[in-house]
Coordinates of C-alpha atoms and ligand atoms in Angstrom, one line a residue:
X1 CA 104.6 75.5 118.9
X2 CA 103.7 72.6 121.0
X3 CA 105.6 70.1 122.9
X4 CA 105.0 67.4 120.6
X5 CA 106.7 69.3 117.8
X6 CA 110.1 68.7 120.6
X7 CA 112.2 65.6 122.2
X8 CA 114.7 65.8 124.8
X9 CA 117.3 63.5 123.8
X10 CA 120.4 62.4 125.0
X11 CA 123.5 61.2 122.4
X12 CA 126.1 58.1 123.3
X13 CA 128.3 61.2 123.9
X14 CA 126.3 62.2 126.5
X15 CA 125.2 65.4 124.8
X16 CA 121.8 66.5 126.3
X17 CA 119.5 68.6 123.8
X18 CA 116.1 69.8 122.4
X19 CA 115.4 68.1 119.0
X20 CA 113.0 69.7 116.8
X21 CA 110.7 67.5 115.1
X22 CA 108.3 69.1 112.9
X23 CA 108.3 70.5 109.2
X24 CA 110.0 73.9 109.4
X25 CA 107.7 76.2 107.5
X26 CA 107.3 79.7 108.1
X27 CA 109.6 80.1 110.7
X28 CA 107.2 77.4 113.1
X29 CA 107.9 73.8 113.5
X30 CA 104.8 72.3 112.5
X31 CA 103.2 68.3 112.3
X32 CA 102.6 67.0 109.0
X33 CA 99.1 67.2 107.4
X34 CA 98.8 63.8 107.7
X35 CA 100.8 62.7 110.3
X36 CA 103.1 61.0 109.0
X37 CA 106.7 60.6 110.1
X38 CA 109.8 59.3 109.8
X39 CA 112.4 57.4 112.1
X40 CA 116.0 58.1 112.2
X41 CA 118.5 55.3 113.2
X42 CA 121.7 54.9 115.0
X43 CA 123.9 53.2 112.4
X44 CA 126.1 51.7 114.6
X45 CA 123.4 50.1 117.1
X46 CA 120.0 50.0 114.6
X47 CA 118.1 51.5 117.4
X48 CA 116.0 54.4 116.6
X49 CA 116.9 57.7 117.7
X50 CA 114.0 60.1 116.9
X51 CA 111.2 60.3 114.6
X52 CA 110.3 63.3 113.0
X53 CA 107.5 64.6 110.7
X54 CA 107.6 63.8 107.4
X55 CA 105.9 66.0 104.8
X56 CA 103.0 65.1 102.2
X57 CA 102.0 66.6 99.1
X58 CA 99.9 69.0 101.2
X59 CA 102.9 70.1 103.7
X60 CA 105.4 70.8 100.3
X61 CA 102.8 73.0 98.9
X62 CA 102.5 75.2 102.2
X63 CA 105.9 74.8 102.0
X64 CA 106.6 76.0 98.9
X65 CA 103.7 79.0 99.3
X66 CA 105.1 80.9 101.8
X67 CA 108.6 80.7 100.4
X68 CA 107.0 82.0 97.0
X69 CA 105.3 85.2 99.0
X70 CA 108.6 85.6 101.3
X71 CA 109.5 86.4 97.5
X72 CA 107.9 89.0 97.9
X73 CA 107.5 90.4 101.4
X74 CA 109.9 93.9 101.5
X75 CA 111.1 92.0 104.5
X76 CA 113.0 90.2 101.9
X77 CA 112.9 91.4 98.8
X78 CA 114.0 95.4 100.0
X79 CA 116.0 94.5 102.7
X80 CA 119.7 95.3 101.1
X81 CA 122.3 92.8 100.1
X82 CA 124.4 93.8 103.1
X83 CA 121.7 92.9 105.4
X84 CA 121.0 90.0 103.8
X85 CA 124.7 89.0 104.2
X86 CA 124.7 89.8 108.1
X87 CA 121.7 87.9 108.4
X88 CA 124.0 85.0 106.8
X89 CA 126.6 86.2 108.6
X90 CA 124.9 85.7 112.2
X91 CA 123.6 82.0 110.9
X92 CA 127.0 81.1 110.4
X93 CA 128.5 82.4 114.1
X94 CA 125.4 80.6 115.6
X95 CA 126.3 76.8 114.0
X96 CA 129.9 78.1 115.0
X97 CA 128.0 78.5 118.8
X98 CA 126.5 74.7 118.5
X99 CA 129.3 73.2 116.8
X100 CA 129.5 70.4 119.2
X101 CA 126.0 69.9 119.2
X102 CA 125.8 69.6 114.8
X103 CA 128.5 67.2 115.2
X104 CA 127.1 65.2 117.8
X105 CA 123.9 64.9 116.0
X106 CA 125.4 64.0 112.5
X107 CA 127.9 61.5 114.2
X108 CA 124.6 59.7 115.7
X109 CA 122.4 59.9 112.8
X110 CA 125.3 59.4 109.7
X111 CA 127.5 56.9 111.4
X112 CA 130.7 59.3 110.6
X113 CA 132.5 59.9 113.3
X114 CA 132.1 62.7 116.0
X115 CA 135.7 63.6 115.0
X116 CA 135.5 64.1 111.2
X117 CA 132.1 65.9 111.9
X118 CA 133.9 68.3 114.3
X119 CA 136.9 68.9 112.4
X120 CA 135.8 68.2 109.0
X121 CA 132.3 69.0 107.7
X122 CA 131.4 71.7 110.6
X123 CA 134.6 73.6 109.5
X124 CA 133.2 73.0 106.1
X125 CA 129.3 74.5 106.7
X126 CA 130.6 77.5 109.0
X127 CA 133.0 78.1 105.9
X128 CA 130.7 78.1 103.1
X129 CA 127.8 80.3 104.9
X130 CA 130.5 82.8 106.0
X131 CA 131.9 82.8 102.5
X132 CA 128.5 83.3 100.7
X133 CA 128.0 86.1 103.1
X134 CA 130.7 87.8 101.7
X135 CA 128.8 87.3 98.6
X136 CA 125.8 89.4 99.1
X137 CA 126.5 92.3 98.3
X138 CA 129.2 92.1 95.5
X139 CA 126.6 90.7 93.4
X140 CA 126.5 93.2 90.5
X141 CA 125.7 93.4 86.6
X142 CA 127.1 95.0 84.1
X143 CA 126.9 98.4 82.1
X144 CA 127.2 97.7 78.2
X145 CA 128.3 100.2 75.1
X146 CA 125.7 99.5 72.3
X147 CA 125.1 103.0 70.6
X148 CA 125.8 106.8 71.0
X149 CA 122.2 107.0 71.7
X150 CA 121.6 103.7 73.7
X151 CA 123.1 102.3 76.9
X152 CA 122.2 98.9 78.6
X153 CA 122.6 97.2 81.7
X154 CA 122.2 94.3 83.3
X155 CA 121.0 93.0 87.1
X156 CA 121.5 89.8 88.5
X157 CA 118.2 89.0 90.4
X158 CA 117.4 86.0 92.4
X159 CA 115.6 82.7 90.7
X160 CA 112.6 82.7 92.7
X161 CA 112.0 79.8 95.3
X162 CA 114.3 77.4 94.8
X163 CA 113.8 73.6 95.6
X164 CA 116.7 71.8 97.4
X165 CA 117.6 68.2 97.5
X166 CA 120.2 67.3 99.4
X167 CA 121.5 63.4 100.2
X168 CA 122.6 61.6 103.5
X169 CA 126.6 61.7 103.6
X170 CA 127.3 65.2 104.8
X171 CA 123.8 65.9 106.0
X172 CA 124.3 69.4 107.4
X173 CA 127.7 70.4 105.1
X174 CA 125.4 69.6 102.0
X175 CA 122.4 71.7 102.7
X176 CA 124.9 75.1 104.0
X177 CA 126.4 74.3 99.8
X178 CA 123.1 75.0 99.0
X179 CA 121.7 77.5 101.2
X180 CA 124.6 80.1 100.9
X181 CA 124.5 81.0 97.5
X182 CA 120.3 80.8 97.2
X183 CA 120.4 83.5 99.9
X184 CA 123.5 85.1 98.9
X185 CA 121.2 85.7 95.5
X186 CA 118.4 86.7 97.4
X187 CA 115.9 83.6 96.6
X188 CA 113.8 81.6 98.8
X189 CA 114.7 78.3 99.9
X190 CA 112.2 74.6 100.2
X191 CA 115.1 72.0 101.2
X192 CA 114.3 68.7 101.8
X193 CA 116.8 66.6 103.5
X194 CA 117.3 63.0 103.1
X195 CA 115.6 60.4 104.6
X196 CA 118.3 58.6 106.4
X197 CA 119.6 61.7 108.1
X198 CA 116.5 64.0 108.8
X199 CA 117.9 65.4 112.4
X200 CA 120.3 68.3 112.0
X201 CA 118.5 70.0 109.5
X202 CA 115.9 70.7 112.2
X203 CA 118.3 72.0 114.7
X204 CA 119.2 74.5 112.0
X205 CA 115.8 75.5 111.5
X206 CA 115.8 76.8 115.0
X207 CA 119.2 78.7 114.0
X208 CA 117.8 80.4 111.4
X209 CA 114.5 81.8 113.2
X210 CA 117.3 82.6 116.1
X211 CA 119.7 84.8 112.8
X212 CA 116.0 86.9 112.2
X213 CA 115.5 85.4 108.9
X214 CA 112.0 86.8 107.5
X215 CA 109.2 83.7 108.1
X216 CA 109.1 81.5 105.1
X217 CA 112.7 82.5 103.6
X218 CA 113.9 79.2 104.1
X219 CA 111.4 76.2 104.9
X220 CA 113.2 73.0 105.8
X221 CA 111.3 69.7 105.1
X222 CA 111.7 65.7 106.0
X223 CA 110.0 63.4 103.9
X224 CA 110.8 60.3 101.4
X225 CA 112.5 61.5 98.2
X226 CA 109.2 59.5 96.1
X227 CA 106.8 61.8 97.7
X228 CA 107.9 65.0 98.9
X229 CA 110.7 64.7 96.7
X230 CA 109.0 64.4 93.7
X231 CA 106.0 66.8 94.8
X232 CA 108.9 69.9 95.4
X233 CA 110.2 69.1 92.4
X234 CA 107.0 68.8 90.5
X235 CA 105.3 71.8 91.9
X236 CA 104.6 74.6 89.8
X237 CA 105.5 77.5 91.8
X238 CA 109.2 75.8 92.2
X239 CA 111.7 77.9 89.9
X240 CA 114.2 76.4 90.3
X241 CA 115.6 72.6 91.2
X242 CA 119.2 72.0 93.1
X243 CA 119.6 68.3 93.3
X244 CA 122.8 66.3 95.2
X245 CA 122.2 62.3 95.0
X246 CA 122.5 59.6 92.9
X247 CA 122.6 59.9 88.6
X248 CA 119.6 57.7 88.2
X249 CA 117.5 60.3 90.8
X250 CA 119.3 63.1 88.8
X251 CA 117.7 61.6 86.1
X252 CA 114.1 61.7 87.4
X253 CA 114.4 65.1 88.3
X254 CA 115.3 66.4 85.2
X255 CA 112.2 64.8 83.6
X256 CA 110.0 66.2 86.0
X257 CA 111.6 69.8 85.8
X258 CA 111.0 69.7 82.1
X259 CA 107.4 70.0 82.9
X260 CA 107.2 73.4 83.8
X261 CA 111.0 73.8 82.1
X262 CA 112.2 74.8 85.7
X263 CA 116.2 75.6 86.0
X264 CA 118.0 72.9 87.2
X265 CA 121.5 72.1 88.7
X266 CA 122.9 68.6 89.6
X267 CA 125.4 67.2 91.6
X268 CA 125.5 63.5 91.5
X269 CA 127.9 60.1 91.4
X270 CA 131.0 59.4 90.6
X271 CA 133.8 57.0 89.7
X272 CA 136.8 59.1 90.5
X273 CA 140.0 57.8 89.3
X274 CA 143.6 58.0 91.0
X275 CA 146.5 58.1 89.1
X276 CA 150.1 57.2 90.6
X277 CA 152.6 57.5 88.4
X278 CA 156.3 55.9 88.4
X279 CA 157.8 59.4 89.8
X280 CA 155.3 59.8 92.9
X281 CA 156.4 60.8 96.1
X282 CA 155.0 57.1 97.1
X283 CA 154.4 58.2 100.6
X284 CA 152.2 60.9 100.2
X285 CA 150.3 59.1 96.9
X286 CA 149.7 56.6 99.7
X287 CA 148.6 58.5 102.2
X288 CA 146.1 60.5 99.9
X289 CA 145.1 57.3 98.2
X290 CA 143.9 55.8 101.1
X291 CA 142.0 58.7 102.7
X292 CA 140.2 59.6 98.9
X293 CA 138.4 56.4 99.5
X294 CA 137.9 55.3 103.1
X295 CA 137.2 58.4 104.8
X296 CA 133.9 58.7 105.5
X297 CA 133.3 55.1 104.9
X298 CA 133.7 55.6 101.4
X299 CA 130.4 57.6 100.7
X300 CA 132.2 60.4 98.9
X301 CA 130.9 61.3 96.1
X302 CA 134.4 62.4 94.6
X303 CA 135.8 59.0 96.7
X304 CA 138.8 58.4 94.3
X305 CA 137.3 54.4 94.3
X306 CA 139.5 53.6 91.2
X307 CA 143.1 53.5 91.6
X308 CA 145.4 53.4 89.0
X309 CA 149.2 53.1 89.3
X310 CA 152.2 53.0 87.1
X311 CA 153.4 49.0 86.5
X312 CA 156.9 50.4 88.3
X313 CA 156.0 50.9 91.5
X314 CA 152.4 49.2 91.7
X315 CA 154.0 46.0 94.1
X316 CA 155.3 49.1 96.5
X317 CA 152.2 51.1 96.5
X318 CA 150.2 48.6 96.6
X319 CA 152.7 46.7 99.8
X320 CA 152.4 50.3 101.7
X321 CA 149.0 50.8 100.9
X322 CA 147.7 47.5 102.6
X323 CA 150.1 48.6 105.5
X324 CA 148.3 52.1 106.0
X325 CA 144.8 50.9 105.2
X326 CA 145.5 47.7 108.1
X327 CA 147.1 50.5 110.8
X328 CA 144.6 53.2 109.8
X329 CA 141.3 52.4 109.1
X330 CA 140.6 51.2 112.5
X331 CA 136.5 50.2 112.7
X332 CA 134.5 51.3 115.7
X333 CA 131.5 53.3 116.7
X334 CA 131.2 57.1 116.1
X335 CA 132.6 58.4 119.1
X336 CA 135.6 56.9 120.1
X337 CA 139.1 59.1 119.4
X338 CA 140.8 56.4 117.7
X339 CA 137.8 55.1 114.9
X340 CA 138.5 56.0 111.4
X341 CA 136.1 54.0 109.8
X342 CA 132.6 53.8 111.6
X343 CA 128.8 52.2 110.5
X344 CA 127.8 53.1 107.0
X345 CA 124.8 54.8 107.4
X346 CA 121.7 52.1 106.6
X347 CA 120.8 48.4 106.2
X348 CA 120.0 49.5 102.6
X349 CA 123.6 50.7 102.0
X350 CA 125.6 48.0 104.3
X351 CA 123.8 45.1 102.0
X352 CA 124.6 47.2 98.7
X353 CA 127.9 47.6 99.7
X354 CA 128.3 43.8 100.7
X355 CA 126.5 43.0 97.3
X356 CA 129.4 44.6 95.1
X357 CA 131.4 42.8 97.7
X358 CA 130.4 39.5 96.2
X359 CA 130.1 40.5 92.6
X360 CA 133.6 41.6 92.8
X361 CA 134.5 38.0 93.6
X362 CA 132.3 36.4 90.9
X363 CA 134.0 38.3 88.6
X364 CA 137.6 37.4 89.5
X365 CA 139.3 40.0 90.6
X366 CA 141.0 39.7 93.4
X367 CA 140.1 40.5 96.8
X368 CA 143.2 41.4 99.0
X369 CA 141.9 43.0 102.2
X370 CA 138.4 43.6 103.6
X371 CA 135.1 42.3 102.8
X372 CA 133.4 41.3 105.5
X373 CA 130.7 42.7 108.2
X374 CA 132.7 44.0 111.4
X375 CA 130.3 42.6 114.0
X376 CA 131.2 45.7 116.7
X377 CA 127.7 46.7 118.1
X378 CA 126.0 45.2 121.2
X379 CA 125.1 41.2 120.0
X380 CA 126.7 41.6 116.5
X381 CA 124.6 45.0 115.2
X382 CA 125.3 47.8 113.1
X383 CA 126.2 48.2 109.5
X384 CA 129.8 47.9 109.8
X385 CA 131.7 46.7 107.0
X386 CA 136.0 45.8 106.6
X387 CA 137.8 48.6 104.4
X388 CA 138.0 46.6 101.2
X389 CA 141.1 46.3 98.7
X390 CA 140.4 44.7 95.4
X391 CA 143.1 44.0 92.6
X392 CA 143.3 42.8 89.3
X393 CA 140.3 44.6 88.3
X394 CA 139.7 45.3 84.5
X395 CA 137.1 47.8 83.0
X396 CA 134.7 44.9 82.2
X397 CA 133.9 44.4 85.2
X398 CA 130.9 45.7 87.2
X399 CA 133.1 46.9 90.4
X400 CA 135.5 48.8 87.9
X401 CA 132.3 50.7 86.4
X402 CA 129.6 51.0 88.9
X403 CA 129.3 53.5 92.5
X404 CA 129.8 51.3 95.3
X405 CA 129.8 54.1 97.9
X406 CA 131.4 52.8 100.9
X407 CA 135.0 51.4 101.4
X408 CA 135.0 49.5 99.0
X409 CA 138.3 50.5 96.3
X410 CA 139.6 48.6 92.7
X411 CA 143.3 49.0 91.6
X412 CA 144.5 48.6 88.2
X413 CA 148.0 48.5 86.5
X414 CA 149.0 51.0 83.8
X415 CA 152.0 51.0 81.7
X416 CA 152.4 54.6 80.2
X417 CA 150.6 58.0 80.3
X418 CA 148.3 57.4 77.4
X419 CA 146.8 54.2 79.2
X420 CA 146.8 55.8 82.3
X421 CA 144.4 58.9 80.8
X422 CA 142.2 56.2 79.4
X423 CA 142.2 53.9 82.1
X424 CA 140.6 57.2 83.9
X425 CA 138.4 58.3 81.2
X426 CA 136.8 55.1 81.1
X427 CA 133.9 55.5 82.7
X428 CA 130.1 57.1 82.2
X429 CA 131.0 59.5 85.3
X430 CA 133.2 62.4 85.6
X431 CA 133.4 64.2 89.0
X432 CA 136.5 64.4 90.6
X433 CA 140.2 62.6 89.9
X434 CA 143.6 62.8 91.3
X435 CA 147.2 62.9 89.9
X436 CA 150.1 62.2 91.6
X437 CA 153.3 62.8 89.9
X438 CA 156.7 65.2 91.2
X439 CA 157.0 65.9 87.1
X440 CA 155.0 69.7 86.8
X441 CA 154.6 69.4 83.4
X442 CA 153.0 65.8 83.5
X443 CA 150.5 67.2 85.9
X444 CA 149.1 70.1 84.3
X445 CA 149.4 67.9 81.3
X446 CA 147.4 65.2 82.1
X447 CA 144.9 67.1 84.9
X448 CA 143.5 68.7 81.1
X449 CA 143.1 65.7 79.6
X450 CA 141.1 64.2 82.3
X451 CA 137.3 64.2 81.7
X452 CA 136.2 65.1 85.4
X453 CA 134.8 68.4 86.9
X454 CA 137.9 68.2 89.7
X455 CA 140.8 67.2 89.6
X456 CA 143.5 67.1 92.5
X457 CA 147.2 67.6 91.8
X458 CA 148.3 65.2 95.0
X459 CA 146.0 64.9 97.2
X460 CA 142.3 63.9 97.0
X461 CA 139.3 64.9 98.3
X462 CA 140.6 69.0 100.0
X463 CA 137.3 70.8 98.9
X464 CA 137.3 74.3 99.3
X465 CA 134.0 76.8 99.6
X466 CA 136.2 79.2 97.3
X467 CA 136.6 76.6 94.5
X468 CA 133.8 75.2 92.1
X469 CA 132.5 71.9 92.6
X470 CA 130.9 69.7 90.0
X471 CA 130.6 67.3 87.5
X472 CA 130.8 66.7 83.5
X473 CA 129.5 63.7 81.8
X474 CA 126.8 61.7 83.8
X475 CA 128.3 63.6 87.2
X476 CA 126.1 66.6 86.9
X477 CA 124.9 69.6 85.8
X478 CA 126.3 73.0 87.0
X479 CA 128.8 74.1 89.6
X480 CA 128.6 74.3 93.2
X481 CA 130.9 76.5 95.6
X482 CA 133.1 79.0 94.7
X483 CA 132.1 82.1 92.6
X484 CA 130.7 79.8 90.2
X485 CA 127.9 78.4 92.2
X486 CA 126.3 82.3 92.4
X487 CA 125.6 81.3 88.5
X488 CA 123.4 78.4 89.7
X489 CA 120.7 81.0 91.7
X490 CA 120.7 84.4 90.1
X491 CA 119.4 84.9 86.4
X492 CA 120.7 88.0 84.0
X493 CA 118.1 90.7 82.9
X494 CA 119.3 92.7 80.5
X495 CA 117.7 96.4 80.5
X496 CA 117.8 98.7 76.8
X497 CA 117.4 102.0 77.8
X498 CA 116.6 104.5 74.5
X499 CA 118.2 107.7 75.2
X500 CA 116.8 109.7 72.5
X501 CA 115.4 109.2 69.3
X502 CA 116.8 112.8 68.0
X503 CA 119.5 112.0 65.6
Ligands
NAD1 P1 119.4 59.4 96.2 O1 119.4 59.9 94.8 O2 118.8 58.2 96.5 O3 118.8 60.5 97.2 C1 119.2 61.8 97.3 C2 118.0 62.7 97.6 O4 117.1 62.6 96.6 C3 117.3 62.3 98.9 O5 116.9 63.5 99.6 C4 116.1 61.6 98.4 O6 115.0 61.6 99.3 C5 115.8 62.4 97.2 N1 115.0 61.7 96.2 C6 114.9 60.3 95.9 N2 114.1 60.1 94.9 C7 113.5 61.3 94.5 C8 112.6 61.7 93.5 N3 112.0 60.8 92.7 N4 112.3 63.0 93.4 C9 112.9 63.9 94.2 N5 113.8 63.6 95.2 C10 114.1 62.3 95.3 O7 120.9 59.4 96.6 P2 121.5 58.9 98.0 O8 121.6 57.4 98.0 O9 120.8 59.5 99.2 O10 123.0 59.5 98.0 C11 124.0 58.9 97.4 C12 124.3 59.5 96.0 O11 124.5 60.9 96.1 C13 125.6 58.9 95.4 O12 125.4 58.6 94.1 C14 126.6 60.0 95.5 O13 127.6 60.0 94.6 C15 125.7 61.2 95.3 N6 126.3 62.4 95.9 C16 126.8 63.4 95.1 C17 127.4 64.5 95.5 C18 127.9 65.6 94.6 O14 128.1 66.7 95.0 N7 128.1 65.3 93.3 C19 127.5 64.7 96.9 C20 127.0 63.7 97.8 C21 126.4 62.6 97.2

């Protein structure tokens, strides 16, 4: 450990810490092989808050090494499931311990605010690695009848290391999805965190060295997703691939797993329709409506960006749901109480944002609210942009089909239930969707028919660490969260045992 491997920083909130700014491998922070490094940015301002190291080819091999002989270690592999879940356990009450401190970090490096990472995704990480905890050790197999004089069994025993790729919107939330049930399952753990947020997964590093986690149990790397991205994913000692980001990433991935046919799982975009029908409780449809696709500036990837509402009460929902998003989504930087809507996180994301922006007036639909840059930060910087309303959108058109990612949402007009389903079924994603409707039946009725991995019987976006998570069609691979994602990082063996050959 040497200093250079530390800054002493000091957050807008005036929250004073230690940031960590190596590679974590092995339990040590340590400086890229080559040196290189990245730089993380304050959204709201564009000035630079850190930089950290970020790993080479050379640094993901080491990387990946050591978690391959953690593997191994008895430290590891023999210490029992209910250890392993204390350990998990005592990582969880320590994040609880720096709660302030996560959120802080996230808020400066994300753009979210300090409020919805407080109360929002630290509830949300603290959750999921107490609930995978519980996990450990009710991990079991099976015994199975075959024959008087055979019985089988089964085990369910870790992957092996497991390669992590997590994206920027819930920086520390999205790595605890991953982490809980890889250690639940007893594998070893490369994540690599994206490059736009590369702080608080550093500050967990130190957490989980503080819990007693064996060295090189879980290795924590910064780096661009080209190069050590593609060099986790590509390495042969890798077993297994768990990917959150975008379908055309997703997409790489999988072709580069194919290589050495490594297990993969996938998390990626989405499309997410809402559907308000005639008999909604129009105040709460609002309400929901408009947090499924500005919270977080939009970069959800369940954001319910397509709205779709009965031909009844469109003009109402559509009068009340200007109202809420004007009195609402108030714009402002990250830490004051009354922002809902802060920077979206780069340059990169503000322009594509602004980009669709445009498109979606080329194309005619018609833009009701929103739009523009909100100039807020010191001489006109940060990448703030107006919560955006578009109506009149049809399915031909780009905005109806594509991600935009930020707070940016179409509505369209539907007359009856059929059009409604395939007004929501038309599109090449299929992550999460909402109904709203009082009529029970109609609910259940049309949540099946939906082609989405999710879907939320009014409300939008209320994730829960005890429910799967995931996507069909081009939305993923494989389920997150819930007792579903244990299947994503433990494998079956199945054990004949011959109890006799005298008959
Ligand atoms: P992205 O695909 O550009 O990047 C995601 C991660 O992949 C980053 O860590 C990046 O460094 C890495 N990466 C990039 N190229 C790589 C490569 N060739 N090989 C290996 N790794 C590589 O996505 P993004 O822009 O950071 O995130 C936004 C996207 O993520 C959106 O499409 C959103 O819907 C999706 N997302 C999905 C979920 C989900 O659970 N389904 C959750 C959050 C975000």
């Amino acid at each position: 450990m040497t200093s250079n491997m530390y800054v002493e920083l000091t957050a807008p909130n005036e929250v004073r810490y230690t940031q960590p700014r190596g590679l974590f491998i092995n339990n040590e922070f340590v400086a890229s092989e080559s040196g290189a490094t990245i730089s993380s940015i304050d959204p709201a301002t564009e000035e630079e808050i850190a930089t950290v190291y970020a790993a080479g080819e050379a640094d993901v091999d080491k990387a990946v090494r050591v978690a391959h002989k953690a593997l191994k270690e008895p430290s590891w592999k023999h210490l029992s499931a209910s250890d392993r879940g204390a350990l998990m356990w005592k990582l969880a009450d320590l994040m609880e311990q720096n709660r302030e401190l996560f959120a802080t970090i996230d808020a400066w490096d994300n753009g979210k605010t300090y409020q919805e990472a407080l109360e929002n995704d630290l509830v949300e990480a603290v959750g999921v690695i107490r609930y995978y905890a519980g996990w450990a050790d009710k991990i079991s197999g099976q015994t199975i009848s075959t024959t008087y004089q055979k019985f089988a069994y089964t085990i369910r025993q870790p992957i092996g290391v497991v390669a992590q790729i997590i994206p920027w919107n819930y920086p520390l939330s999205m790595a605890t999805w991953k982490l809980g049930p890889a250690l639940a399952c007893g594998n070893t753990v490369v994540l690599k965190s994206a490059e736009q947020t590369p702080l608080s997964i550093l500050v967990l590093g130190d957490l989980v060295k503080k819990a007693g986690f064996p060295p090189g149990v879980v290795n924590f790397l910064n780096g661009m997703g080209a190069v050590a991205g593609t060099a986790l994913v590509s390495h042969p000692l890798v077993d297994k691939v768990a990917f959150t980001g975008s379908t055309a990433t997703a997409s790489t991935i999988m072709r580069l797993a194919a290589k050495t046919l490594k297990n993969i799982s996938l998390e990626t975009g989405g499309k997410s329709p809402l559907v308000v029908f005639g008999d909604a409780e129009m105040e709460q449809a609002v309400k929901w409506s408009h947090l499924g696709i500005m919270s977080n500036q939009g970069q959800i990837c369940t954001a319910t960006s397509r709205i779709i509402v009965q031909q009844d009460v469109y003009d109402e929902f559509l009068t009340k749901f200007l109202e809420t998003t004007k009195t609402t989504s108030k714009v402002g930087d990250q830490w004051s109480k009354d922002t809902y809507q802060g920077p979206l996180v780069s340059k990169v994301q503000y322009q594509r944002v602004l980009d669709y922006v445009r498109i979606g007036k080329e194309e005619g639909a018609q833009m009701v609210s929103g739009g523009e840059p909100v100039p807020i930060g010191n001489g006109g910087k940060g990448f703030f942009v107006a919560p955006t309303i578009f109506t009149d959108v049809t399915p031909s058109m780009k905005i109806w089909k594509e991600e935009i990612f930020g707070p940016v949402v179409v509505i369209a007009k539907f007359t009856n239930e059929e059009e409604a389903i395939a007004l929501a079924n038309d599109t090449t994603y299929g992550l999460g969707a909402a109904v709203f409707t009082t009529n029970l039946e109609k609910a259940h009725r049309v949540a099946a028919e939906i082609e989405a991995g999710m879907v939320w019987v009014n409300s939008s976006q209320d994730c829960d660490p005890r429910v799967p998570f995931g996507g069909v069609k081009q939305s993923g691979i494989g389920r997150e969260l819930g007792e579903a994602g244990l299947d994503a990082y433990s494998q079956i063996k199945a054990v004949h045992v011959n109890m006799g050959n005298r008959l």
